[in-house]
PDB file of C-alpha atoms in Angstrom:
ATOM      1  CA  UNK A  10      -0.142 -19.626 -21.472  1.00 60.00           C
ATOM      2  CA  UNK A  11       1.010 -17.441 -24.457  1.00 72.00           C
ATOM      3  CA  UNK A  12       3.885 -15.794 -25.719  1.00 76.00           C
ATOM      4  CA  UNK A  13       4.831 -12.959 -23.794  1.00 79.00           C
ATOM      5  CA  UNK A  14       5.324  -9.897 -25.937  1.00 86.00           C
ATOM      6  CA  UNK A  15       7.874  -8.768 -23.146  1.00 91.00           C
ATOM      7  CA  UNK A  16       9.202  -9.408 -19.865  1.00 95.00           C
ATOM      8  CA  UNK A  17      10.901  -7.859 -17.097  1.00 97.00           C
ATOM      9  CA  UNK A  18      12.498  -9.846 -14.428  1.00 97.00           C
ATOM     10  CA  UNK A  19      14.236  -7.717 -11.273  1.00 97.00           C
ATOM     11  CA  UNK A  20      16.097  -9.432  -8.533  1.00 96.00           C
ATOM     12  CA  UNK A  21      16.564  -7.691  -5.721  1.00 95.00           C
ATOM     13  CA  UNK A  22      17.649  -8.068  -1.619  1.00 93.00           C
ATOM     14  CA  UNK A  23      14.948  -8.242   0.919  1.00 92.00           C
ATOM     15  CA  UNK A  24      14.909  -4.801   1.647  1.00 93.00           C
ATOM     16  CA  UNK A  25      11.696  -2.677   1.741  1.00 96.00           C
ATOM     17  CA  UNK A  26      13.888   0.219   0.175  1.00 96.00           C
ATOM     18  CA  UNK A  27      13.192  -1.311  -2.916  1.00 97.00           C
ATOM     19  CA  UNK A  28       9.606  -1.104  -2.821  1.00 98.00           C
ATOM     20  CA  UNK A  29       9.554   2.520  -4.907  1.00 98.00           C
ATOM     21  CA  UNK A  30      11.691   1.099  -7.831  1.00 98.00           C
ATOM     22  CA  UNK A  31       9.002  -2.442  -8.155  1.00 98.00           C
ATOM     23  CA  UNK A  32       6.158  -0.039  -7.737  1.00 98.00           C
ATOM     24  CA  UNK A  33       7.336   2.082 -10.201  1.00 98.00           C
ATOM     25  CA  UNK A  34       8.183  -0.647 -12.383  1.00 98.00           C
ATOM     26  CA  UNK A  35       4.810  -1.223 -12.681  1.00 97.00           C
ATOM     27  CA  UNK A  36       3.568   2.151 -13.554  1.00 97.00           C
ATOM     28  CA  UNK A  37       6.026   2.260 -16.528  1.00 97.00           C
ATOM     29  CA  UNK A  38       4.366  -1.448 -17.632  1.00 96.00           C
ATOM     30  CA  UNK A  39       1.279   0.159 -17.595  1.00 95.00           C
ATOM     31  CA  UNK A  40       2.455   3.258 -19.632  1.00 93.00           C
ATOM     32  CA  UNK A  41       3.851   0.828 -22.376  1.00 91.00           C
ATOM     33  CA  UNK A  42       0.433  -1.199 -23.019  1.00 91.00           C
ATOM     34  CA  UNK A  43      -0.425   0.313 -25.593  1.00 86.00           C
ATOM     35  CA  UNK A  44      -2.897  -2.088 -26.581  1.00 84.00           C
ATOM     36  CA  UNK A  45      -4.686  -1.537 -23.066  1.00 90.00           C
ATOM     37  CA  UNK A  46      -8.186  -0.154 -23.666  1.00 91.00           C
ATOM     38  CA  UNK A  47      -9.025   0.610 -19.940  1.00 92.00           C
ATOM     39  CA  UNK A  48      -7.812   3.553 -18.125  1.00 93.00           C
ATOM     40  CA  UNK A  49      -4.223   3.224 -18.049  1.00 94.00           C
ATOM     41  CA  UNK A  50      -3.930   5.538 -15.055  1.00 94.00           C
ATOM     42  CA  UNK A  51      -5.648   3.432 -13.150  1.00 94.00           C
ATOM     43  CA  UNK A  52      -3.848   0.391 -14.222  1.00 95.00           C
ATOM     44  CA  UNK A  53      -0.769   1.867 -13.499  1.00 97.00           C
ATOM     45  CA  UNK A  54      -1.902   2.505  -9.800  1.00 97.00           C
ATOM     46  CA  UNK A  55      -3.251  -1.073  -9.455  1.00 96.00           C
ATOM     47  CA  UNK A  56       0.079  -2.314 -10.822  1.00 97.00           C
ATOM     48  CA  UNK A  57       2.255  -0.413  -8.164  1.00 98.00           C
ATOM     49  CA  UNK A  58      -0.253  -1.638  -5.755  1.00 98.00           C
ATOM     50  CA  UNK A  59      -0.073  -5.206  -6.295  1.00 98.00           C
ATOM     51  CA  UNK A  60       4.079  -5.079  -7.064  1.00 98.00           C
ATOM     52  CA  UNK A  61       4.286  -3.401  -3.905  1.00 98.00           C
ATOM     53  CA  UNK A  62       1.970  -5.931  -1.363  1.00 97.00           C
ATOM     54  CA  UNK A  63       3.824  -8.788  -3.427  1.00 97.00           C
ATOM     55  CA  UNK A  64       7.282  -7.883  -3.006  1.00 97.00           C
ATOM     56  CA  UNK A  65       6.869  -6.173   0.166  1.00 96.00           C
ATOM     57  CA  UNK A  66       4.460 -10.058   1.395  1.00 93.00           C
ATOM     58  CA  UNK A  67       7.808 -11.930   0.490  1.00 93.00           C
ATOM     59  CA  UNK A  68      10.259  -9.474   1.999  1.00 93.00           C
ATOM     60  CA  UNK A  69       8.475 -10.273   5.464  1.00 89.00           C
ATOM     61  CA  UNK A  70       8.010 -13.778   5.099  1.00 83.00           C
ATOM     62  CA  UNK A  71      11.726 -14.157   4.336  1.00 81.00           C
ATOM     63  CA  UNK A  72      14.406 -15.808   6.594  1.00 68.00           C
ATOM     64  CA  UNK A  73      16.567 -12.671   7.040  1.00 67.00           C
ATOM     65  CA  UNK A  74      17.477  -9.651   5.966  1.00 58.00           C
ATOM     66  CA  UNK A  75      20.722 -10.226   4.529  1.00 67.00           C
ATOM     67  CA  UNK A  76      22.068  -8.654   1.431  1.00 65.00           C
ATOM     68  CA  UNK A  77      22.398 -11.650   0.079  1.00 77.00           C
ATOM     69  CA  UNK A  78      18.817 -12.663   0.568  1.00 86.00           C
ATOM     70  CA  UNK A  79      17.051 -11.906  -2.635  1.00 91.00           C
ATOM     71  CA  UNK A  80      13.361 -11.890  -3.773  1.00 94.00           C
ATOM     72  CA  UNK A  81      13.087 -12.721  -7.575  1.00 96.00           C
ATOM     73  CA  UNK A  82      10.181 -10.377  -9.619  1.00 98.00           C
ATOM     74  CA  UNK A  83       9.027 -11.629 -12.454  1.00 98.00           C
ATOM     75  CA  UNK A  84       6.618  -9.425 -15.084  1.00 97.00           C
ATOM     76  CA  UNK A  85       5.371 -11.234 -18.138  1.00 97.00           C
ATOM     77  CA  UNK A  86       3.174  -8.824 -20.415  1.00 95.00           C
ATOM     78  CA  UNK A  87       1.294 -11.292 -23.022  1.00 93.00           C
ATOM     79  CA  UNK A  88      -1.038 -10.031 -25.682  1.00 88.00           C
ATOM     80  CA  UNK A  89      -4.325 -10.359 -23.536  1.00 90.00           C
ATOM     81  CA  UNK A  90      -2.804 -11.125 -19.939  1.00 94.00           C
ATOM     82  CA  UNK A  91      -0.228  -9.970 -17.356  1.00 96.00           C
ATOM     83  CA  UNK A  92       1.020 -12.457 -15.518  1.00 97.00           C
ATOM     84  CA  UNK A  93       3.070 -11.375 -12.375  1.00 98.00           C
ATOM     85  CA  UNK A  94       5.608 -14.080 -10.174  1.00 98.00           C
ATOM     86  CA  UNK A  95       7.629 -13.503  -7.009  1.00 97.00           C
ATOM     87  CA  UNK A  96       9.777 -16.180  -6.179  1.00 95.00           C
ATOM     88  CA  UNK A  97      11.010 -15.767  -2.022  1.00 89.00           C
ATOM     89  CA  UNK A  98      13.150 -17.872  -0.113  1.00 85.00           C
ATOM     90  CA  UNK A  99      11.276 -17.659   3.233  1.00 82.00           C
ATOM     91  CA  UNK A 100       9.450 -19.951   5.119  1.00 80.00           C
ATOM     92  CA  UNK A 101       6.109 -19.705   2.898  1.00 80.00           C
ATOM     93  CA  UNK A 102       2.576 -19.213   3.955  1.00 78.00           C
ATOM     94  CA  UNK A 103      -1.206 -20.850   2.997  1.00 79.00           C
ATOM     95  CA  UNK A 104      -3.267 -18.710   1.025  1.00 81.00           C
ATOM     96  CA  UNK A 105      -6.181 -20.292   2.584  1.00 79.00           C
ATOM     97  CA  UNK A 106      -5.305 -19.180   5.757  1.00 77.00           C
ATOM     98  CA  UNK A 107      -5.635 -15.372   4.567  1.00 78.00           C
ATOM     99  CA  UNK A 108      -8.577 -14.049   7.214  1.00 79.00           C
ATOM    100  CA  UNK A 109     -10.644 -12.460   5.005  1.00 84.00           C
ATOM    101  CA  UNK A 110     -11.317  -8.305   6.020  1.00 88.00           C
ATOM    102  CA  UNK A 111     -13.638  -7.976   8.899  1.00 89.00           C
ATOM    103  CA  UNK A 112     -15.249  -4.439   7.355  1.00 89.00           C
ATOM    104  CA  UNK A 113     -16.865  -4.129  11.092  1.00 89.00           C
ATOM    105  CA  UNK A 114     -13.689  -4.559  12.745  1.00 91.00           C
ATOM    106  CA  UNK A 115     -10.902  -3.340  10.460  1.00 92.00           C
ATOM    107  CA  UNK A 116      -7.386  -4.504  11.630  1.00 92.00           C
ATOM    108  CA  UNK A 117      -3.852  -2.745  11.182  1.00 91.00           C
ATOM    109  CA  UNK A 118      -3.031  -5.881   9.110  1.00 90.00           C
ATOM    110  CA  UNK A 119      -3.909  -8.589   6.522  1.00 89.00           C
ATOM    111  CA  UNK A 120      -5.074  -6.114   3.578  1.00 94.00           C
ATOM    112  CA  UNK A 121      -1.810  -6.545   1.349  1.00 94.00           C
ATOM    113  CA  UNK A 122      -3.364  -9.737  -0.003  1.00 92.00           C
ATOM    114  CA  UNK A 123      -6.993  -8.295  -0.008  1.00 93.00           C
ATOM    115  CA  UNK A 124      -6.104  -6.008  -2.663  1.00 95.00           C
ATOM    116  CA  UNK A 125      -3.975  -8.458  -4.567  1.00 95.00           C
ATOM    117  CA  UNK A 126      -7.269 -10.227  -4.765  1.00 93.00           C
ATOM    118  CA  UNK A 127      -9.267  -7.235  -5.494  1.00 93.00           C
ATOM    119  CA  UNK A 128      -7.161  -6.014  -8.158  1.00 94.00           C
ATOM    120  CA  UNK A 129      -6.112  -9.186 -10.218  1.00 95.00           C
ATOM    121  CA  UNK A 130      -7.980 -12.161 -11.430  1.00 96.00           C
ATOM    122  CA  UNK A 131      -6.287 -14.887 -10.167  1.00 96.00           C
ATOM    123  CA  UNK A 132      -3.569 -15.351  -7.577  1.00 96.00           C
ATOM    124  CA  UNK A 133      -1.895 -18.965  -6.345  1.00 95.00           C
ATOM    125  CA  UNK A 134       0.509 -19.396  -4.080  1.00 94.00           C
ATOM    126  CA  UNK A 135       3.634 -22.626  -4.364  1.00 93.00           C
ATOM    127  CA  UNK A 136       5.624 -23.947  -2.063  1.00 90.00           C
ATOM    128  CA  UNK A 137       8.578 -26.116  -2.935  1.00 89.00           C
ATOM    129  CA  UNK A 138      11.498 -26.736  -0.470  1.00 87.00           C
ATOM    130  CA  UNK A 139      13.764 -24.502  -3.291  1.00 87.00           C
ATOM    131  CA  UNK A 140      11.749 -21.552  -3.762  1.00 91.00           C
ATOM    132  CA  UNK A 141       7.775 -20.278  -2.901  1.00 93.00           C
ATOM    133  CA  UNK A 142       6.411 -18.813  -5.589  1.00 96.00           C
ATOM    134  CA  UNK A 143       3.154 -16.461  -5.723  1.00 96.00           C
ATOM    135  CA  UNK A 144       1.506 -16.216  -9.322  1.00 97.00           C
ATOM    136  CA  UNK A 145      -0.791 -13.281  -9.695  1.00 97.00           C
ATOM    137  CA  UNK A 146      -2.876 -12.465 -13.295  1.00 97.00           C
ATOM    138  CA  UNK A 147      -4.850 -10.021 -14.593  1.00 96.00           C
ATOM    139  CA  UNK A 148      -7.002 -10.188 -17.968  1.00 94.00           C
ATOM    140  CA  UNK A 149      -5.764  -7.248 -19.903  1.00 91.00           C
ATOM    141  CA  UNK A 150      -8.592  -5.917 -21.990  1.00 74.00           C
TER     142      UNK A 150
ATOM    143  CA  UNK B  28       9.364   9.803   6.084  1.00 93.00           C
ATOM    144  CA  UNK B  29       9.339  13.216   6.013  1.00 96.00           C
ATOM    145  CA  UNK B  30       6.894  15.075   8.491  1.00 97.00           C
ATOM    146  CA  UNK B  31       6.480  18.716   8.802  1.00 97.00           C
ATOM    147  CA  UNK B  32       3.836  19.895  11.989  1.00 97.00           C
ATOM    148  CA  UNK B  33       1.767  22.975  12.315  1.00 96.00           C
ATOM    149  CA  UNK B  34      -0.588  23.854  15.032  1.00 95.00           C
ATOM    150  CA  UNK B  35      -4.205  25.170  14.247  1.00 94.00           C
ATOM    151  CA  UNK B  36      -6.563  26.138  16.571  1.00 92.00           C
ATOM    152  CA  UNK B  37      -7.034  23.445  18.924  1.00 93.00           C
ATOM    153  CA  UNK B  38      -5.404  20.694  15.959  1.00 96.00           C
ATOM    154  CA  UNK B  39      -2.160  19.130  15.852  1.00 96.00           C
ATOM    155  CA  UNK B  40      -1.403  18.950  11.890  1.00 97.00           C
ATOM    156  CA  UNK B  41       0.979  16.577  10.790  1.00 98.00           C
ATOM    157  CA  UNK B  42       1.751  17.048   7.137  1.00 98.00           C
ATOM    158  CA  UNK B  43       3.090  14.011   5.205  1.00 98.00           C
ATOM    159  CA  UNK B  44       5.487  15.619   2.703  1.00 97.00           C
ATOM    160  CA  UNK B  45       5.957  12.008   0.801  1.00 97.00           C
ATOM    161  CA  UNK B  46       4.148  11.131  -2.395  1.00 97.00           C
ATOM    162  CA  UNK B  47       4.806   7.600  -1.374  1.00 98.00           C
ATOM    163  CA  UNK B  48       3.783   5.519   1.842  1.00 98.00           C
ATOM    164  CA  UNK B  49       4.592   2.134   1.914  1.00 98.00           C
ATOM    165  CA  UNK B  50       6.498  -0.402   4.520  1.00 97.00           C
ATOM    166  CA  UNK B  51       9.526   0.998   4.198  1.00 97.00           C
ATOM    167  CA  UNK B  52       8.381   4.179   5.474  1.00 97.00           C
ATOM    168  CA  UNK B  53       4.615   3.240   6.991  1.00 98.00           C
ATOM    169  CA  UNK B  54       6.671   2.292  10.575  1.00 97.00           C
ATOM    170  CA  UNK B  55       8.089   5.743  10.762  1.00 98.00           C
ATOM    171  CA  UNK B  56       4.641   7.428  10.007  1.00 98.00           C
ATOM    172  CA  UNK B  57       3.028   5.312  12.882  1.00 98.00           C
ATOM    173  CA  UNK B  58       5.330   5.931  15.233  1.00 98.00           C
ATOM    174  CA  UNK B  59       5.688   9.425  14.651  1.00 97.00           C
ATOM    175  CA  UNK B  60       1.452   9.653  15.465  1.00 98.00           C
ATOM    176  CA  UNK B  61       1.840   7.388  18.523  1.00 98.00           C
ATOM    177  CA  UNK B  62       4.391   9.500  19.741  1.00 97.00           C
ATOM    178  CA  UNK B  63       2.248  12.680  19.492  1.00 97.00           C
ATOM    179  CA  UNK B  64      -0.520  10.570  21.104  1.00 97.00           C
ATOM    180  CA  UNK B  65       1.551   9.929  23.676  1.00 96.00           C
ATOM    181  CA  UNK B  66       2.891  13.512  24.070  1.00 95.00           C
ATOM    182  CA  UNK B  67      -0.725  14.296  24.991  1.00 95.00           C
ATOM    183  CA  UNK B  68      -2.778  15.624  21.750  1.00 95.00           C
ATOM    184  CA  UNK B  69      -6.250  14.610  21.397  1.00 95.00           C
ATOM    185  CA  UNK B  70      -7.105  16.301  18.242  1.00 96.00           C
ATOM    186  CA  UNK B  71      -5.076  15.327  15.053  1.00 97.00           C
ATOM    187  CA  UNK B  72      -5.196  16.744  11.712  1.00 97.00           C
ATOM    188  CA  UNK B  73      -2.780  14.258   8.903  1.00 98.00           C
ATOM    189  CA  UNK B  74      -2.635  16.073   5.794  1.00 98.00           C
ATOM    190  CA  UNK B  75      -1.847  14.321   2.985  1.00 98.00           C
ATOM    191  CA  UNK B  76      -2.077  16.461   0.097  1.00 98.00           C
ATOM    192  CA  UNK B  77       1.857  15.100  -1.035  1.00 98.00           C
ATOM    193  CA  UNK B  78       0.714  11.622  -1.216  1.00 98.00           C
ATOM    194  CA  UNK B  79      -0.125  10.224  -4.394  1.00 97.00           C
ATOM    195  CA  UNK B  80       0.430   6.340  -3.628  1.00 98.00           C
ATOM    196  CA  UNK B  81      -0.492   4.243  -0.354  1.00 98.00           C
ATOM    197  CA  UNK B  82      -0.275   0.753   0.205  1.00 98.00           C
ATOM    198  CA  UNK B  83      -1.602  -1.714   3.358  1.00 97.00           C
ATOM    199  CA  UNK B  84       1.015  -1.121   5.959  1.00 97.00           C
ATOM    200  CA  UNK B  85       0.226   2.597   5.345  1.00 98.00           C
ATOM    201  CA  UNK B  86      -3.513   2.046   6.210  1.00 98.00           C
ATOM    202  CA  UNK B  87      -2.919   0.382   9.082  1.00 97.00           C
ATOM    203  CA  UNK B  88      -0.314   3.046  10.664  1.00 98.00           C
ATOM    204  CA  UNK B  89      -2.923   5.462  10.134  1.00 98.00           C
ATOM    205  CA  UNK B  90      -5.312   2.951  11.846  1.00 98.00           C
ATOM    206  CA  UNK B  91      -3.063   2.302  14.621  1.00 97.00           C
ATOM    207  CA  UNK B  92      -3.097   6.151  15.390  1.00 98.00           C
ATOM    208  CA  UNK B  93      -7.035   5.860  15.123  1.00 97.00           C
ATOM    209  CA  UNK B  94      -7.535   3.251  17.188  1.00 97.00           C
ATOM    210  CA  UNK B  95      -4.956   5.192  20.087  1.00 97.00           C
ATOM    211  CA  UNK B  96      -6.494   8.809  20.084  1.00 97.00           C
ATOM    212  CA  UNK B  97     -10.156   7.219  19.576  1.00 94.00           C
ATOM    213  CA  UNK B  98      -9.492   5.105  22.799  1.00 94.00           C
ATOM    214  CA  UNK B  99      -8.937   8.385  24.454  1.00 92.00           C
ATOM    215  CA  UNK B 100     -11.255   9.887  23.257  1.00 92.00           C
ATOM    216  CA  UNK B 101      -9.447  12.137  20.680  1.00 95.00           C
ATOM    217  CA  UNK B 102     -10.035  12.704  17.055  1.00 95.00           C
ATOM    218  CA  UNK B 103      -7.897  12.152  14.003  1.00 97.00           C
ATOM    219  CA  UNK B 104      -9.128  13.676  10.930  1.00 97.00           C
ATOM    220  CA  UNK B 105      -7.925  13.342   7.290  1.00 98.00           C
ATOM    221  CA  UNK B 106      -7.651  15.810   4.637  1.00 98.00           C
ATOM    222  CA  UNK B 107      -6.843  16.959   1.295  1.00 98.00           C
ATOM    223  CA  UNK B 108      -6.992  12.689  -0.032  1.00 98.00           C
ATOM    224  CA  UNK B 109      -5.959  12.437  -3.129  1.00 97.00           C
ATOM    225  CA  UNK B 110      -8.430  10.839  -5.631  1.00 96.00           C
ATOM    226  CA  UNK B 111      -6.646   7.276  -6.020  1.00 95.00           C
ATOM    227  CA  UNK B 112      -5.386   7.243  -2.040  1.00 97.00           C
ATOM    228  CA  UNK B 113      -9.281   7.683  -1.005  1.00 97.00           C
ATOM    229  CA  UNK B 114     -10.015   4.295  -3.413  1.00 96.00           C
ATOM    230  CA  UNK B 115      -8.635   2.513  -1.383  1.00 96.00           C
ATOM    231  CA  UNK B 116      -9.961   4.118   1.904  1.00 97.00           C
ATOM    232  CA  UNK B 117     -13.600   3.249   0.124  1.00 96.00           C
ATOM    233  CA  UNK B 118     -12.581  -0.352  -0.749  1.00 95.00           C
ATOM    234  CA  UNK B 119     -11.788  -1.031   2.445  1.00 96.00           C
ATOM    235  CA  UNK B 120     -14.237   0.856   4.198  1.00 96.00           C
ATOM    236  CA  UNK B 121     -12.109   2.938   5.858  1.00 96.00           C
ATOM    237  CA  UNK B 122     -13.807   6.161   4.945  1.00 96.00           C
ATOM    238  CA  UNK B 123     -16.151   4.533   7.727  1.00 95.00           C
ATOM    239  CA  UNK B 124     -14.016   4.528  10.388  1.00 95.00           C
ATOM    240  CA  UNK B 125     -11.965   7.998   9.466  1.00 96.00           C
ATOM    241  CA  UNK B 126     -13.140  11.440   9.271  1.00 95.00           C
ATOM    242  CA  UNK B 127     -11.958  12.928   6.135  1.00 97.00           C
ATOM    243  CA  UNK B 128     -12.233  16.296   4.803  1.00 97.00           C
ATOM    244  CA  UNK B 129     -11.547  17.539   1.572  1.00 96.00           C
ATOM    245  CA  UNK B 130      -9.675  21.042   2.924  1.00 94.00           C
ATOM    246  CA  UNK B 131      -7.771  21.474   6.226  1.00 93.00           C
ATOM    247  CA  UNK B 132     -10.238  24.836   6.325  1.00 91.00           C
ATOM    248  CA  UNK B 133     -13.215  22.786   6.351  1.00 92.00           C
ATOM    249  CA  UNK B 134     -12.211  21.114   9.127  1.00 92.00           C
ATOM    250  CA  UNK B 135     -11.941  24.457  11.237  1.00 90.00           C
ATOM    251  CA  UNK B 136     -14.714  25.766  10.513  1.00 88.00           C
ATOM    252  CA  UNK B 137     -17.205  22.471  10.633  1.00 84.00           C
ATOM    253  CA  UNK B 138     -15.597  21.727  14.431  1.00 73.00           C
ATOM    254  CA  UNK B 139     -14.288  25.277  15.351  1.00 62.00           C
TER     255      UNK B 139
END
């Protein structure tokens, strides 16, 4: 893991409300890579994207919606990686048991993690009794 | 969510005037089209000209709505998709399962 050349960590309660300012968060990351040789725009969508099913994965999985609930978002922009951790409270859940899509029978639910997958290069999910934490990258070109 | 209707031909149209759909507002959206559905329409138009970003939950209310009007027989159409909103219609396959048109008038005159 390198050094990241900047990071931006947002905490915020477990309120989908917040969904906008993440996702836009991510955008503005994108905007700022100046290094990024890929189309940006489309970055910048993918990064809203993934912020968004992230955030909005550990808002649902946690134990209530108090104010005082928080999810913890943590952006790390390194010279050839972005590295993306959401720390929840909540009771946690196995990546292996992700159903992947059934194309033939599309359901209302289960694509949040599909396009986590589809859009980043690796994703892992902890679980510690303190905190879960799910740790998504994506090679930055 | 913010929802403005119009009535063409034999279509319900239910513009989304959002740029944003995700699941803080994806459980109005599907209720709103269930509750149509319910009120008896069979042929729905969701415009969606506004919206520039859509995540998962917002797939699936518009698949919930499918699913309801295509069990009855009904038809929900989509139209004016923006570029980066159809994505990820293709990546899922979606654009499979929904008919989408590119302009509301295409839609009147290919089924009017």
């Amino acid at each position: 893991m390198g050094i990241p050349v900047f990071q931006v960590d947002v905490i915020i309660p477990t309120q989908t409300r917040y969904l906008r300012l993440i996702g836009h968060i991510g955008e503005r990351i994108a905007n700022e890579l100046d290094t990024y040789t890929g189309d940006k725009v489309q970055l910048a969508y993918d990064l809203n994207l993934v912020l968004t099913e992230a955030t909005a994965n550990a808002i649902k999985h946690a134990k209530t919606d108090s104010p005082k609930e928080t999810v913890r978002i943590l952006i790390q922009i390194e010279e050839n990686e972005l590295i993306i951790k959401v720390f929840d409270h909540g009771q946690g859940f196995d990546l292996k048991n992700v159903e992947p899509l059934d194309f033939a029978n599309p359901q209302e639910t289960g694509m949040g993690l599909f396009f986590i997958k589809t859009y980043m290069d690796s994703v892992r999910y902890t679980m510690t009794p303190e905190v879960n934490i799910l740790e998504i990258s994506k090679k930055l070109q | 969510m913010k929802l403005r209707y119009e009535t063409k031909q034999e279509y319900e149209v239910i513009i989304i005037d959002e740029e944003r759909i995700d699941a803080h507002n994806s459980g109005d959206l599907k209720e709103a089209l269930l509750h149509k559905i319910e009120q008896g329409n069979t042929q729905l138009i969701v415009h969606l000209a506004q919206v520039r970003f859509i995540d998962s939950s917002g797939l699936g209310a518009l698949l919930a709505a499918y699913k309801k009007i295509n069990a009855g027989h009904g038809k929900l159409i989509l139209v004016h998709v923006q570029a980066q909103v159809l994505a990820m219609f293709e990546l899922t396959r979606l654009t499979q399962v929904f008919d989408i048109y590119a302009e509301l008038d295409d839609v009147l005159a290919h089924h009017g």
